[in-house]
Short mmCIF file of C-alpha atoms in Angstrom, two decimals:
data_model
loop_
_atom_site.label_atom_id
_atom_site.label_comp_id
_atom_site.label_asym_id
_atom_site.label_seq_id
_atom_site.Cartn_x
_atom_site.Cartn_y
_atom_site.Cartn_z
CA MET A 1 2.01 193.58 -21.06
CA ILE A 2 4.71 192.58 -23.52
CA LEU A 3 7.14 195.18 -22.19
CA LYS A 4 6.43 194.09 -18.60
CA GLY A 5 7.27 190.49 -19.49
CA GLU A 6 3.73 189.28 -18.83
CA VAL A 7 3.41 188.07 -22.44
CA ARG A 8 6.35 186.01 -23.73
CA THR A 9 4.96 183.50 -26.24
CA HIS A 10 2.57 183.51 -29.20
CA ASP A 11 0.01 181.57 -27.16
CA GLU A 12 0.19 184.13 -24.36
CA LEU A 13 -0.13 186.91 -26.95
CA ASN A 14 -3.28 185.41 -28.44
CA ALA A 15 -4.75 184.92 -24.96
CA ALA A 16 -4.00 188.56 -24.10
CA LYS A 17 -5.62 189.73 -27.34
CA LYS A 18 -8.76 187.73 -26.54
CA SER A 19 -8.93 189.11 -23.00
CA ILE A 20 -8.51 192.73 -24.13
CA SER A 21 -11.06 192.31 -26.95
CA MET A 22 -13.65 191.02 -24.49
CA GLN A 23 -12.80 193.66 -21.87
CA TYR A 24 -13.24 196.57 -24.28
CA GLY A 25 -15.92 195.06 -26.52
CA LEU A 26 -13.75 195.07 -29.64
CA SER A 27 -15.16 193.56 -32.83
CA GLY A 28 -11.94 191.60 -33.41
CA PHE A 29 -8.48 190.88 -32.05
CA PRO A 30 -5.88 193.68 -32.35
CA LYS A 31 -3.61 193.05 -35.34
CA ASN A 32 0.09 192.47 -34.78
CA SER A 33 0.87 195.30 -37.19
CA ALA A 34 -1.31 197.66 -35.08
CA ILE A 35 0.48 196.61 -31.88
CA LEU A 36 3.85 197.16 -33.53
CA SER A 37 2.86 200.58 -34.90
CA THR A 38 2.27 201.89 -31.35
CA ALA A 39 5.80 201.02 -30.22
CA THR A 40 8.61 203.57 -30.24
CA GLY A 41 12.39 203.32 -30.16
CA SER A 42 13.73 200.44 -28.08
CA GLU A 43 10.19 199.17 -27.45
CA ARG A 44 9.88 198.20 -31.11
CA ASP A 45 12.78 195.71 -30.99
CA ILE A 46 11.30 193.96 -27.95
CA ILE A 47 7.79 193.79 -29.39
CA LYS A 48 8.88 192.88 -32.92
CA ARG A 49 10.34 189.55 -31.81
CA LEU A 50 6.93 188.47 -30.54
CA VAL A 51 4.55 189.92 -33.13
CA GLN A 52 6.65 189.57 -36.28
CA ILE A 53 4.85 187.43 -38.86
CA LYS A 54 6.94 184.87 -40.78
CA PRO A 55 10.36 185.83 -39.36
CA VAL A 56 11.99 183.66 -42.05
CA ARG A 57 11.20 186.43 -44.56
CA THR A 58 14.22 188.45 -43.36
CA ILE A 59 16.12 185.81 -41.40
CA SER A 60 18.85 185.76 -44.06
CA GLY A 61 19.56 189.45 -43.58
CA VAL A 62 17.62 191.01 -46.47
CA ALA A 63 14.02 191.62 -47.49
CA VAL A 64 13.34 189.76 -50.74
CA ILE A 65 11.05 191.54 -53.20
CA ALA A 66 9.92 189.29 -56.08
CA VAL A 67 8.32 191.07 -59.03
CA MET A 68 7.01 189.83 -62.38
CA THR A 69 7.22 191.26 -65.84
CA SER A 70 4.08 191.23 -67.98
CA PRO A 71 3.13 188.08 -69.95
CA HIS A 72 5.31 187.69 -73.02
CA LYS A 73 6.22 184.84 -75.34
CA CYS A 74 9.52 183.06 -74.88
CA PRO A 75 11.72 183.64 -77.95
CA HIS A 76 12.18 179.93 -78.70
CA GLY A 77 8.54 178.87 -78.45
CA LEU A 78 6.95 176.69 -75.77
CA CYS A 79 8.51 173.97 -73.60
CA VAL A 80 6.59 170.72 -73.20
CA PRO A 81 5.87 171.16 -69.42
CA CYS A 82 5.26 174.95 -69.55
CA PRO A 83 1.78 176.02 -68.34
CA GLY A 84 2.11 179.77 -68.90
CA GLY A 85 2.43 182.43 -71.53
CA PRO A 86 0.10 185.08 -72.96
CA GLN A 87 -1.66 182.52 -75.18
CA SER A 88 -2.23 179.91 -72.46
CA HIS A 89 -5.58 179.65 -70.72
CA PHE A 90 -3.80 181.06 -67.65
CA GLN A 91 -2.70 184.15 -69.66
CA SER A 92 0.24 184.39 -67.26
CA PRO A 93 3.97 185.11 -67.54
CA GLN A 94 5.85 182.32 -69.29
CA SER A 95 6.49 179.24 -67.09
CA TYR A 96 4.03 180.44 -64.41
CA THR A 97 0.35 179.62 -63.84
CA GLY A 98 -0.52 183.03 -62.43
CA TYR A 99 -1.54 181.47 -59.11
CA GLU A 100 1.90 181.63 -57.48
CA PRO A 101 2.08 184.28 -54.69
CA ALA A 102 4.37 186.61 -56.67
CA ALA A 103 2.25 186.15 -59.80
CA LEU A 104 -0.97 186.92 -57.91
CA ARG A 105 0.57 190.09 -56.51
CA ALA A 106 1.67 191.07 -60.02
CA VAL A 107 -1.81 190.50 -61.47
CA GLN A 108 -3.38 192.57 -58.68
CA GLN A 109 -1.05 195.44 -59.61
CA ASP A 110 -1.54 194.98 -63.37
CA PHE A 111 2.16 194.01 -63.63
CA ASP A 112 3.17 197.57 -62.78
CA PRO A 113 6.70 197.37 -61.27
CA TYR A 114 6.35 200.43 -59.04
CA ARG A 115 3.12 199.19 -57.50
CA GLN A 116 4.41 195.63 -57.10
CA VAL A 117 7.44 196.78 -55.12
CA THR A 118 5.51 199.35 -53.08
CA GLU A 119 2.81 196.88 -52.03
CA ARG A 120 5.33 194.19 -51.12
CA LEU A 121 7.35 196.63 -49.01
CA LYS A 122 4.13 197.65 -47.25
CA GLN A 123 3.23 194.02 -46.57
CA LEU A 124 6.64 193.22 -45.10
CA LYS A 125 6.60 196.39 -43.00
CA GLN A 126 3.14 195.53 -41.64
CA MET A 127 4.40 192.05 -40.76
CA GLY A 128 7.07 193.62 -38.55
CA HIS A 129 10.05 193.32 -40.88
CA SER A 130 12.70 195.91 -41.59
CA VAL A 131 12.91 196.74 -45.31
CA ASP A 132 16.07 198.87 -45.30
CA LYS A 133 17.94 196.27 -47.36
CA ALA A 134 15.88 195.00 -50.27
CA GLU A 135 16.90 192.31 -52.72
CA LEU A 136 14.97 192.50 -55.99
CA ILE A 137 14.16 189.38 -58.01
CA VAL A 138 12.88 190.03 -61.54
CA MET A 139 10.81 187.05 -62.68
CA GLY A 140 8.42 186.29 -65.50
CA GLY A 141 10.10 184.11 -68.11
CA THR A 142 13.08 185.13 -70.24
CA VAL A 143 13.54 188.67 -68.92
CA THR A 144 16.59 189.41 -71.07
CA SER A 145 14.61 188.70 -74.26
CA ARG A 146 12.33 191.69 -73.63
CA SER A 147 13.08 194.98 -75.37
CA LEU A 148 15.89 197.00 -73.78
CA CYS A 149 13.44 199.86 -73.31
CA TYR A 150 11.04 197.66 -71.34
CA GLN A 151 13.83 196.10 -69.24
CA GLU A 152 15.25 199.47 -68.20
CA TRP A 153 11.82 200.98 -67.55
CA PHE A 154 10.81 198.02 -65.42
CA VAL A 155 13.96 198.06 -63.26
CA ARG A 156 13.96 201.86 -62.99
CA ARG A 157 10.41 201.87 -61.67
CA CYS A 158 11.27 199.13 -59.15
CA ILE A 159 14.12 201.29 -57.85
CA ASP A 160 11.87 204.37 -57.87
CA ALA A 161 9.50 202.48 -55.57
CA MET A 162 12.32 201.80 -53.10
CA ASN A 163 13.52 205.41 -53.27
CA CYS A 164 10.04 206.80 -52.65
CA PHE A 165 8.75 204.27 -50.14
CA GLY A 166 6.96 206.03 -47.31
CA SER A 167 6.58 209.27 -49.26
CA ALA A 168 4.49 210.58 -52.13
CA GLY A 169 4.85 208.82 -55.48
CA CYS A 170 7.74 209.97 -57.61
CA ALA A 171 9.52 209.14 -60.83
CA THR A 172 13.02 209.60 -62.19
CA LEU A 173 13.82 210.28 -65.82
CA SER A 174 16.60 207.73 -66.19
CA LEU A 175 17.85 204.44 -64.80
CA GLU A 176 21.11 206.11 -63.79
CA SER A 177 19.38 208.82 -61.75
CA ALA A 178 17.23 206.23 -59.95
CA GLN A 179 20.36 204.25 -59.09
CA ALA A 180 22.20 207.35 -57.86
CA ILE A 181 19.34 208.21 -55.49
CA ASN A 182 19.16 204.65 -54.20
CA GLU A 183 22.80 204.69 -53.06
CA THR A 184 21.71 206.71 -50.02
CA ALA A 185 17.96 205.97 -49.89
CA LYS A 186 16.12 204.68 -46.82
CA VAL A 187 15.28 201.46 -48.68
CA ARG A 188 18.45 200.40 -50.47
CA ASN A 189 18.72 197.77 -53.13
CA VAL A 190 21.39 195.25 -52.09
CA GLY A 191 21.14 193.14 -55.24
CA ILE A 192 19.11 192.40 -58.35
CA THR A 193 18.46 188.88 -59.63
CA PHE A 194 17.33 188.20 -63.19
CA GLU A 195 15.69 184.97 -64.34
CA THR A 196 16.63 183.96 -67.87
CA ARG A 197 17.61 181.13 -70.21
CA PRO A 198 21.22 180.02 -70.82
CA ASP A 199 21.03 181.08 -74.48
CA TRP A 200 19.93 184.55 -73.37
CA ALA A 201 22.85 185.08 -71.00
CA ARG A 202 25.56 185.92 -73.50
CA LYS A 203 27.94 188.89 -73.33
CA GLU A 204 25.45 191.42 -74.67
CA HIS A 205 22.87 190.29 -72.11
CA VAL A 206 25.46 190.33 -69.32
CA ASP A 207 26.33 193.93 -70.23
CA GLN A 208 22.67 194.93 -70.07
CA MET A 209 22.12 193.23 -66.71
CA LEU A 210 25.19 194.94 -65.29
CA LYS A 211 23.89 198.30 -66.52
CA MET A 212 20.62 197.68 -64.68
CA GLY A 213 22.40 196.82 -61.42
CA GLY A 214 22.27 193.04 -61.74
CA THR A 215 24.29 190.96 -59.28
CA LYS A 216 22.85 187.46 -59.72
CA VAL A 217 21.39 185.39 -62.55
CA GLU A 218 19.16 182.34 -62.23
CA LEU A 219 19.48 180.13 -65.30
CA GLY A 220 16.73 177.78 -66.41
CA VAL A 221 19.08 174.84 -66.90
CA GLN A 222 16.45 172.11 -66.25
CA SER A 223 18.65 169.17 -67.38
CA THR A 224 22.25 168.31 -68.27
CA TYR A 225 21.16 165.78 -70.90
CA ASP A 226 20.87 167.21 -74.42
CA PHE A 227 18.40 164.56 -75.55
CA VAL A 228 16.14 165.40 -72.59
CA LEU A 229 16.33 169.12 -73.40
CA LYS A 230 15.48 168.36 -77.02
CA ARG A 231 12.54 166.19 -76.06
CA MET A 232 11.10 168.91 -73.83
CA GLN A 233 11.57 171.43 -76.69
CA ARG A 234 13.75 173.57 -74.48
CA GLY A 235 15.52 175.29 -77.37
CA HIS A 236 18.99 175.38 -75.81
CA THR A 237 21.79 172.89 -75.23
CA VAL A 238 24.09 171.91 -72.38
CA LYS A 239 26.83 173.80 -74.23
CA ASP A 240 24.77 176.99 -73.84
CA VAL A 241 24.61 176.33 -70.08
CA ILE A 242 28.38 175.89 -69.80
CA GLU A 243 29.11 179.04 -71.82
CA ALA A 244 26.59 181.17 -69.90
CA ASN A 245 27.91 179.96 -66.55
CA ALA A 246 31.48 180.86 -67.53
CA VAL A 247 30.77 184.35 -68.86
CA LEU A 248 28.56 185.19 -65.87
CA ARG A 249 31.14 184.06 -63.31
CA ASP A 250 33.97 185.87 -65.10
CA SER A 251 31.81 189.01 -64.98
CA GLY A 252 31.33 188.68 -61.22
CA PHE A 253 27.76 187.38 -61.13
CA LYS A 254 26.41 184.84 -58.68
CA VAL A 255 24.83 182.00 -60.64
CA GLY A 256 21.80 179.91 -59.74
CA PHE A 257 20.47 176.85 -61.58
CA HIS A 258 16.83 175.83 -61.91
CA MET A 259 16.73 172.03 -62.29
CA MET A 260 13.77 169.80 -63.17
CA PRO A 261 14.03 166.15 -62.15
CA GLY A 262 11.39 163.84 -63.60
CA LEU A 263 11.40 165.19 -67.17
CA PRO A 264 10.34 162.91 -70.06
CA GLY A 265 13.24 160.67 -71.07
CA SER A 266 14.90 160.77 -67.65
CA ASP A 267 14.55 158.46 -64.65
CA PHE A 268 15.51 158.33 -60.96
CA ASP A 269 19.12 157.21 -61.51
CA MET A 270 19.68 159.63 -64.39
CA ASP A 271 18.37 162.51 -62.31
CA LEU A 272 20.61 161.61 -59.38
CA ASN A 273 23.63 161.39 -61.69
CA MET A 274 22.66 164.76 -63.18
CA PHE A 275 22.86 166.43 -59.78
CA ARG A 276 26.03 164.54 -58.94
CA ARG A 277 27.55 165.94 -62.13
CA ILE A 278 26.66 169.59 -61.52
CA PHE A 279 28.50 169.49 -58.18
CA THR A 280 31.58 167.56 -59.32
CA ASP A 281 32.07 168.83 -62.88
CA PRO A 282 33.87 172.22 -62.79
CA LYS A 283 31.89 173.36 -65.83
CA PHE A 284 28.82 173.72 -63.58
CA CYS A 285 29.15 174.18 -59.76
CA PRO A 286 26.20 176.57 -59.23
CA ASP A 287 26.24 178.97 -56.30
CA TYR A 288 22.50 178.60 -55.86
CA LEU A 289 20.00 175.88 -56.70
CA LYS A 290 16.25 175.55 -57.10
CA ILE A 291 14.79 172.07 -57.57
CA TYR A 292 11.49 172.01 -59.42
CA PRO A 293 10.19 168.43 -59.84
CA THR A 294 8.32 168.16 -63.13
CA LEU A 295 4.58 168.74 -62.70
CA VAL A 296 1.72 167.85 -65.03
CA ILE A 297 -0.52 170.89 -65.53
CA GLU A 298 -3.65 170.85 -67.66
CA GLY A 299 -3.25 172.65 -70.98
CA THR A 300 0.40 171.69 -71.47
CA GLN A 301 1.90 169.29 -73.99
CA LEU A 302 3.08 167.23 -71.02
CA TYR A 303 -0.53 166.84 -69.90
CA GLU A 304 -1.39 165.29 -73.27
CA MET A 305 1.61 162.94 -73.02
CA TRP A 306 0.52 161.89 -69.52
CA GLN A 307 -3.06 161.29 -70.62
CA SER A 308 -1.91 159.12 -73.53
CA GLY A 309 0.39 157.07 -71.29
CA GLU A 310 3.62 158.41 -72.84
CA TYR A 311 4.79 160.00 -69.60
CA ASP A 312 5.07 158.62 -66.07
CA PRO A 313 5.71 161.43 -63.53
CA LEU A 314 7.62 161.38 -60.27
CA THR A 315 5.55 160.36 -57.25
CA ASN A 316 5.71 162.16 -53.91
CA GLU A 317 7.73 159.30 -52.40
CA ASP A 318 10.16 159.14 -55.34
CA ALA A 319 10.72 162.89 -55.10
CA ILE A 320 11.40 162.72 -51.34
CA LYS A 321 13.92 159.90 -51.81
CA LEU A 322 15.62 161.68 -54.71
CA ILE A 323 15.86 165.08 -53.03
CA CYS A 324 17.17 163.51 -49.81
CA GLN A 325 20.03 162.02 -51.82
CA ILE A 326 20.57 165.29 -53.68
CA LYS A 327 20.86 167.20 -50.41
CA MET A 328 23.63 164.83 -49.35
CA LEU A 329 25.54 165.88 -52.50
CA LEU A 330 25.32 169.62 -51.89
CA SER A 331 28.55 171.49 -51.23
CA LYS A 332 29.07 173.91 -48.35
CA TRP A 333 29.31 176.74 -50.88
CA THR A 334 25.90 176.07 -52.49
CA ARG A 335 22.57 177.40 -51.22
CA LEU A 336 19.48 175.33 -51.95
CA GLN A 337 16.89 178.08 -52.25
CA ARG A 338 13.72 176.24 -53.04
CA ILE A 339 12.18 172.81 -53.56
CA GLN A 340 8.93 172.65 -55.57
CA ARG A 341 7.08 175.39 -57.43
CA GLU A 342 4.43 177.39 -55.55
CA ILE A 343 1.63 176.02 -57.73
CA PRO A 344 -1.69 175.25 -55.99
CA ALA A 345 -2.32 171.51 -55.61
CA HIS A 346 -5.66 171.67 -57.46
CA LEU A 347 -3.80 172.66 -60.64
CA ILE A 348 -1.40 169.69 -60.45
CA MET A 349 -2.88 166.78 -62.38
CA ALA A 350 0.05 164.44 -61.68
CA GLY A 351 3.52 164.53 -60.18
CA VAL A 352 4.58 165.91 -56.82
CA THR A 353 1.38 167.15 -55.20
CA LYS A 354 2.72 167.82 -51.69
CA SER A 355 3.24 171.55 -51.25
CA ASN A 356 5.30 170.91 -48.09
CA ILE A 357 7.76 168.54 -49.76
CA GLN A 358 10.70 170.55 -48.41
CA GLN A 359 9.53 169.86 -44.85
CA LEU A 360 8.91 166.20 -45.72
CA VAL A 361 12.47 165.92 -47.03
CA GLU A 362 13.86 167.49 -43.84
CA ASN A 363 11.76 165.11 -41.73
CA ARG A 364 13.08 162.12 -43.67
CA LEU A 365 16.68 163.27 -43.25
CA ASN A 366 16.11 163.66 -39.51
CA GLU A 367 14.76 160.10 -39.39
CA LEU A 368 17.91 158.93 -41.18
CA ASN A 369 20.06 161.02 -38.81
CA LYS A 370 21.54 162.92 -41.75
CA ARG A 371 22.05 166.63 -42.26
CA CYS A 372 22.37 168.76 -45.37
CA GLN A 373 25.51 170.94 -45.49
CA CYS A 374 24.24 173.61 -47.89
CA ILE A 375 24.37 177.28 -46.96
CA ARG A 376 20.69 177.61 -46.14
CA CYS A 377 20.71 174.71 -43.70
CA ARG A 378 23.70 176.21 -41.84
CA GLU A 379 22.70 179.91 -41.71
CA VAL A 380 22.89 181.46 -38.25
CA GLY A 381 19.42 182.94 -38.63
CA HIS A 382 17.83 179.52 -39.01
CA ALA A 383 19.86 178.26 -36.03
CA LEU A 384 18.54 181.14 -33.92
CA LEU A 385 14.96 180.22 -34.84
CA LYS A 386 15.66 176.78 -33.38
CA GLY A 387 17.09 178.29 -30.19
CA ILE A 388 20.72 177.54 -31.07
CA VAL A 389 23.00 180.49 -30.29
CA PRO A 390 26.63 180.51 -31.50
CA HIS A 391 29.46 181.47 -29.15
CA PRO A 392 31.49 184.36 -30.64
CA GLU A 393 34.73 183.04 -29.10
CA HIS A 394 34.33 179.79 -31.06
CA ILE A 395 33.75 181.39 -34.48
CA GLU A 396 36.52 180.57 -36.97
CA LEU A 397 37.59 181.93 -40.35
CA LYS A 398 37.60 179.16 -42.97
CA ILE A 399 38.67 179.07 -46.62
CA GLU A 400 37.60 176.42 -49.11
CA GLU A 401 38.94 176.39 -52.67
CA TYR A 402 37.42 174.72 -55.73
CA ASN A 403 37.66 175.00 -59.50
CA ALA A 404 34.76 176.26 -61.60
CA CYS A 405 34.63 177.32 -65.25
CA ASN A 406 38.45 177.29 -65.50
CA GLY A 407 38.75 179.77 -62.64
CA LEU A 408 39.66 179.32 -58.98
CA GLU A 409 36.89 179.96 -56.46
CA HIS A 410 37.39 180.71 -52.76
CA PHE A 411 34.55 180.28 -50.29
CA ILE A 412 35.69 182.34 -47.29
CA SER A 413 33.46 182.04 -44.25
CA PHE A 414 33.01 182.67 -40.54
CA GLU A 415 31.60 179.55 -38.87
CA GLU A 416 31.10 177.86 -35.54
CA SER A 417 30.84 174.11 -36.03
CA ASP A 418 28.08 173.86 -38.65
CA ILE A 419 26.64 177.34 -38.10
CA LEU A 420 27.42 179.85 -40.85
CA ILE A 421 27.71 183.50 -39.79
CA GLY A 422 28.76 185.01 -43.09
CA PHE A 423 30.74 184.32 -46.24
CA LEU A 424 32.46 185.83 -49.26
CA ARG A 425 32.87 184.38 -52.75
CA LEU A 426 36.25 185.30 -54.27
CA ARG A 427 37.04 184.29 -57.85
CA PHE A 428 40.33 184.30 -59.71
CA PRO A 429 38.77 184.53 -63.19
CA HIS A 430 39.74 182.65 -66.33
CA ASN A 431 38.86 184.97 -69.19
CA PRO A 432 36.96 188.13 -68.22
CA TYR A 433 35.97 190.28 -71.20
CA ARG A 434 34.93 193.45 -69.34
CA PRO A 435 37.69 196.12 -69.44
CA GLU A 436 37.08 197.03 -65.77
CA LEU A 437 38.16 193.53 -64.75
CA LYS A 438 41.65 193.50 -66.27
CA ASP A 439 44.14 192.12 -63.70
CA ALA A 440 41.34 191.95 -61.13
CA ALA A 441 40.22 189.29 -58.69
CA LEU A 442 36.44 189.24 -58.32
CA VAL A 443 34.31 189.40 -55.18
CA ARG A 444 31.08 187.85 -56.41
CA GLU A 445 29.25 187.90 -53.09
CA LEU A 446 29.59 189.13 -49.52
CA HIS A 447 26.81 188.19 -47.12
CA VAL A 448 26.48 188.23 -43.34
CA TYR A 449 23.48 186.22 -42.16
CA GLY A 450 21.03 186.56 -39.30
CA PRO A 451 17.90 188.70 -38.81
CA MET A 452 18.17 191.98 -40.66
CA VAL A 453 19.56 194.92 -38.70
CA PRO A 454 18.44 198.31 -40.09
CA LEU A 455 21.04 200.55 -41.71
CA GLY A 456 23.07 202.59 -39.24
CA GLN A 457 22.01 200.47 -36.26
CA LYS A 458 23.53 197.69 -34.21
CA ALA A 459 21.69 195.00 -32.30
CA ALA A 460 23.55 193.13 -29.61
CA SER A 461 21.56 189.97 -30.20
CA GLU A 462 22.01 189.94 -34.00
CA TRP A 463 24.99 189.13 -36.24
CA GLN A 464 24.97 191.89 -38.84
CA HIS A 465 27.05 195.06 -38.39
CA ARG A 466 29.61 193.33 -36.13
CA GLY A 467 32.55 193.70 -38.50
CA TYR A 468 32.43 190.21 -40.02
CA GLY A 469 31.90 191.60 -43.52
CA GLU A 470 34.94 193.85 -43.30
CA GLU A 471 37.11 191.00 -42.02
CA LEU A 472 35.97 188.71 -44.85
CA LEU A 473 36.84 191.40 -47.37
CA LYS A 474 40.31 191.91 -45.84
CA CYS A 475 40.95 188.18 -46.16
CA ALA A 476 39.89 188.25 -49.82
CA GLU A 477 42.15 191.22 -50.52
CA GLU A 478 45.13 189.43 -48.98
CA LEU A 479 44.48 186.26 -51.00
CA ALA A 480 44.18 188.26 -54.22
CA LEU A 481 47.37 190.19 -53.51
CA ASP A 482 49.31 187.00 -52.74
CA ALA A 483 48.09 185.55 -56.05
CA GLY A 484 49.47 188.53 -57.97
CA PHE A 485 46.29 190.47 -58.72
CA SER A 486 46.80 194.24 -58.81
CA ARG A 487 43.11 195.06 -58.41
CA ILE A 488 40.05 193.66 -56.69
CA ALA A 489 36.59 194.24 -58.17
CA ILE A 490 33.24 193.78 -56.43
CA ILE A 491 29.89 193.30 -58.14
CA SER A 492 27.99 195.48 -55.71
CA GLY A 493 24.31 196.03 -55.15
CA ILE A 494 23.35 199.64 -55.88
CA GLY A 495 22.63 200.43 -52.25
CA VAL A 496 25.84 198.82 -50.98
CA ARG A 497 28.21 201.08 -52.91
CA GLU A 498 28.44 203.54 -50.02
CA TYR A 499 29.62 200.72 -47.74
CA TYR A 500 32.45 199.84 -50.11
CA LYS A 501 33.41 203.50 -50.61
CA LYS A 502 34.11 203.69 -46.87
CA LEU A 503 36.49 200.75 -47.28
CA GLY A 504 38.54 202.45 -50.00
CA TYR A 505 36.73 201.24 -53.12
CA GLU A 506 35.82 203.46 -56.07
CA ARG A 507 33.24 203.11 -58.81
CA ASP A 508 34.48 201.74 -62.13
CA GLY A 509 31.56 201.07 -64.45
CA PRO A 510 29.17 198.67 -62.71
CA TYR A 511 31.84 197.53 -60.23
CA MET A 512 33.47 198.84 -57.05
CA VAL A 513 37.24 198.56 -57.47
CA LYS A 514 40.33 198.99 -55.30
CA LEU A 515 43.97 199.02 -56.36
CA GLN A 516 46.09 196.62 -54.31
#
């Protein structure tokens, strides 16, 4: 019926399921995954568009696999708002309650990395998503404070799961062998993100993350006020943030900030000025951003402060107003990844209780006739979901320069009006310490957006595999050459190395490098 064009919408699909179930006396409606599994070849692409569950999961071009390390104490102690940790009544990874979706999946799999990745790949596959390009996010507190043995074992087993997906279980003997296999595996790792603290993102930690295949680091910055950090017992300073940001960028990493408006000692105006600062002060300028309004969770020190009247949390309305103003500050080269933690409302004693605050913020901006200019709000995949289709003849190459951490950044992009097709982050570094980066300009990120197209395939209606990535890279190479750089180095995901080899790049340590 779908192939004949008799079923075109989700409502028509549900009606057809009901009719067939009644006709054949089925005990329940056919599952979308079952319908998809019967399709072959070209049929699958047609059917997938209708039965795919949560298309946003791969709308940015990759399948995101979030995994959690086992519960472990943070090295500095316990922050005032933190609900988690092995000694909390949640007995969860630090900074998590254990009820977040990724945390629940981790608990179900006893925090085993291989099983976490395998089960998530299965889920996405059953929902109709391609998993050829998998981005791994390693969560669970201060990952870089764990023993080197645990870190390497955890990442190796995650990669093993990608290498062996769809076949019998397997194991490699070393991290290097797992990475080598993944370069040509069916499920390739296109990047690894590590969550950590600014004081645990120094050179020795950067070296370890590079060894494990890291391409992006999310720093728990929380605030740019030292007295606020001290009051929340954070255990690091703003100086630590600035130093970590600089060493990560000069090593090629993408950098994300986790920020917490509404902390004790701050207020609405201070929070707004804090966000204004991180996008105007070159010492900050994060590539990615997550906004986590401070929440009061039972069992935390913040809960005791709230009960005693020492702390007055953000309300839902205050948070909506604040985040609307923050979104107006965001640069075109920043991606706002998330607003609000995925903590169940029944665990939130006070603070922002609306789980759909991101949608409420977007609704408010629409009412005000304003639009955020961040990467996520301009991605072509999200435009396609709204029925907006770019015209290839109107797509332009744009270059925006800005200073960050004493280096010069270039945001090179293909766009049509406010629709972003793809982009590349090129950095002329200030003081790289890695020997592979001598006299090199750095490509910190290359990303073409739109629904994921499987490796080796082309889809006429999608935007990946159309040559935009290669053109962005050529532009970066020309800019680097004109600036006097003799080499260009790319921090590449393990499974993307083959792509760069075809473009003349060779492996040099953790990087892919080409002589100009």
